[in-house]
Amino acid sequence: MARRGFDLGNHTYSHMSLNQVGLKAWEDDVVQGESLLKLLLAPHNKKLRYFRHPYLDTGPTCLPGAKQKLFLVERGYRIAR
């Protein structure tokens, strides 16, 4: 799709739900997904900008949910819905 001009977004490497795994495991899965996507986007001079939560699960509204949002913002993501 990138070769046709479309952006690709990160959806985690293995489609993890933040509600089912710990924050650290989820963050690691996001980073692992970045590695593959950056390789796919680079030949098309595109950057990874979007993140879509697996299952549209944005995590708990308490501290883990706030930390994952900060993590994504610090990595330069826009949240896609």
PDB file of C-alpha atoms in Angstrom:
ATOM      1  CA  MET A   1       0.000   0.000   0.000  1.00  0.00           C
ATOM      2  CA  ALA A   2       2.859   2.398   0.697  1.00  0.00           C
ATOM      3  CA  ARG A   3       3.955   2.150  -2.917  1.00  0.00           C
ATOM      4  CA  ARG A   4       0.543   3.496  -3.918  1.00  0.00           C
ATOM      5  CA  GLY A   5       0.978   6.531  -1.686  1.00  0.00           C
ATOM      6  CA  PHE A   6      -0.955   5.321   1.339  1.00  0.00           C
ATOM      7  CA  ASP A   7       0.364   5.725   4.867  1.00  0.00           C
ATOM      8  CA  LEU A   8       0.852   2.691   7.048  1.00  0.00           C
ATOM      9  CA  GLY A   9       0.119   2.809  10.752  1.00  0.00           C
ATOM     10  CA  ASN A  10       1.363   0.792  13.675  1.00  0.00           C
ATOM     11  CA  HIS A  11      -1.138  -1.618  15.203  1.00  0.00           C
ATOM     12  CA  THR A  12       1.452  -3.316  17.453  1.00  0.00           C
ATOM     13  CA  TYR A  13       3.482  -6.250  16.211  1.00  0.00           C
ATOM     14  CA  SER A  14       1.255  -9.015  17.524  1.00  0.00           C
ATOM     15  CA  HIS A  15      -2.073  -7.205  18.044  1.00  0.00           C
ATOM     16  CA  MET A  16      -1.771  -7.025  21.835  1.00  0.00           C
ATOM     17  CA  SER A  17      -4.507  -5.553  23.990  1.00  0.00           C
ATOM     18  CA  LEU A  18      -3.242  -3.298  26.766  1.00  0.00           C
ATOM     19  CA  ASN A  19      -5.976  -4.686  29.024  1.00  0.00           C
ATOM     20  CA  GLN A  20      -4.582  -8.216  28.625  1.00  0.00           C
ATOM     21  CA  VAL A  21      -0.849  -7.618  29.052  1.00  0.00           C
ATOM     22  CA  GLY A  22       1.284  -5.326  31.165  1.00  0.00           C
ATOM     23  CA  LEU A  23       2.313  -1.872  30.015  1.00  0.00           C
ATOM     24  CA  LYS A  24       5.956  -2.841  29.406  1.00  0.00           C
ATOM     25  CA  ALA A  25       5.037  -5.841  27.215  1.00  0.00           C
ATOM     26  CA  TRP A  26       2.599  -3.678  25.252  1.00  0.00           C
ATOM     27  CA  GLU A  27       5.196  -0.923  24.737  1.00  0.00           C
ATOM     28  CA  ASP A  28       7.735  -3.507  23.555  1.00  0.00           C
ATOM     29  CA  ASP A  29       5.193  -4.830  21.056  1.00  0.00           C
ATOM     30  CA  VAL A  30       4.571  -1.311  19.718  1.00  0.00           C
ATOM     31  CA  VAL A  31       8.328  -0.812  19.223  1.00  0.00           C
ATOM     32  CA  GLN A  32       8.658  -4.199  17.529  1.00  0.00           C
ATOM     33  CA  GLY A  33       5.910  -3.199  15.097  1.00  0.00           C
ATOM     34  CA  GLU A  34       7.789   0.023  14.332  1.00  0.00           C
ATOM     35  CA  SER A  35      10.853  -1.868  13.141  1.00  0.00           C
ATOM     36  CA  LEU A  36       8.987  -3.666  10.374  1.00  0.00           C
ATOM     37  CA  LEU A  37       6.873  -0.703   9.318  1.00  0.00           C
ATOM     38  CA  LYS A  38       9.820   1.665   9.074  1.00  0.00           C
ATOM     39  CA  LEU A  39      11.502  -0.778   6.697  1.00  0.00           C
ATOM     40  CA  LEU A  40       8.381  -0.853   4.527  1.00  0.00           C
ATOM     41  CA  LEU A  41       7.945   2.934   4.521  1.00  0.00           C
ATOM     42  CA  ALA A  42      11.559   4.005   3.967  1.00  0.00           C
ATOM     43  CA  PRO A  43      11.758   3.212   0.217  1.00  0.00           C
ATOM     44  CA  HIS A  44       8.734   5.473  -0.293  1.00  0.00           C
ATOM     45  CA  ASN A  45      10.128   8.379   1.762  1.00  0.00           C
ATOM     46  CA  LYS A  46       7.303   8.039   4.260  1.00  0.00           C
ATOM     47  CA  LYS A  47       7.440   8.223   8.028  1.00  0.00           C
ATOM     48  CA  LEU A  48       5.500   6.282  10.602  1.00  0.00           C
ATOM     49  CA  ARG A  49       2.925   8.653  12.060  1.00  0.00           C
ATOM     50  CA  TYR A  50      -0.218   6.740  12.959  1.00  0.00           C
ATOM     51  CA  PHE A  51      -1.137   4.258  15.647  1.00  0.00           C
ATOM     52  CA  ARG A  52      -4.387   2.347  15.927  1.00  0.00           C
ATOM     53  CA  HIS A  53      -5.136   0.439  19.098  1.00  0.00           C
ATOM     54  CA  PRO A  54      -5.820  -3.276  18.613  1.00  0.00           C
ATOM     55  CA  TYR A  55      -9.518  -3.972  19.175  1.00  0.00           C
ATOM     56  CA  LEU A  56      -9.844  -0.153  19.567  1.00  0.00           C
ATOM     57  CA  ASP A  57      -8.861  -0.914  23.169  1.00  0.00           C
ATOM     58  CA  THR A  58      -7.228   2.231  24.522  1.00  0.00           C
ATOM     59  CA  GLY A  59      -6.508   0.629  27.870  1.00  0.00           C
ATOM     60  CA  PRO A  60      -7.736   1.476  31.324  1.00  0.00           C
ATOM     61  CA  THR A  61      -8.539   5.060  32.217  1.00  0.00           C
ATOM     62  CA  CYS A  62      -6.289   4.885  35.250  1.00  0.00           C
ATOM     63  CA  LEU A  63      -2.497   5.245  35.334  1.00  0.00           C
ATOM     64  CA  PRO A  64      -1.586   2.524  32.783  1.00  0.00           C
ATOM     65  CA  GLY A  65      -3.906   4.126  30.231  1.00  0.00           C
ATOM     66  CA  ALA A  66      -2.391   7.567  30.796  1.00  0.00           C
ATOM     67  CA  LYS A  67       1.149   6.183  30.550  1.00  0.00           C
ATOM     68  CA  GLN A  68       0.447   4.431  27.237  1.00  0.00           C
ATOM     69  CA  LYS A  69      -0.952   7.655  25.790  1.00  0.00           C
ATOM     70  CA  LEU A  70       2.164   9.544  26.856  1.00  0.00           C
ATOM     71  CA  PHE A  71       4.354   6.770  25.414  1.00  0.00           C
ATOM     72  CA  LEU A  72       2.645   7.073  22.021  1.00  0.00           C
ATOM     73  CA  VAL A  73       2.833  10.873  21.966  1.00  0.00           C
ATOM     74  CA  GLU A  74       6.530  10.802  22.862  1.00  0.00           C
ATOM     75  CA  ARG A  75       7.124   8.453  19.909  1.00  0.00           C
ATOM     76  CA  GLY A  76       5.413  10.909  17.568  1.00  0.00           C
ATOM     77  CA  TYR A  77       2.172   9.064  16.947  1.00  0.00           C
ATOM     78  CA  ARG A  78      -1.235  10.393  16.035  1.00  0.00           C
ATOM     79  CA  ILE A  79      -4.027   8.098  17.199  1.00  0.00           C
ATOM     80  CA  ALA A  80      -6.165   6.702  14.363  1.00  0.00           C
ATOM     81  CA  ARG A  81      -9.640   5.460  15.113  1.00  0.00           C
TER      82      ARG A  81
END
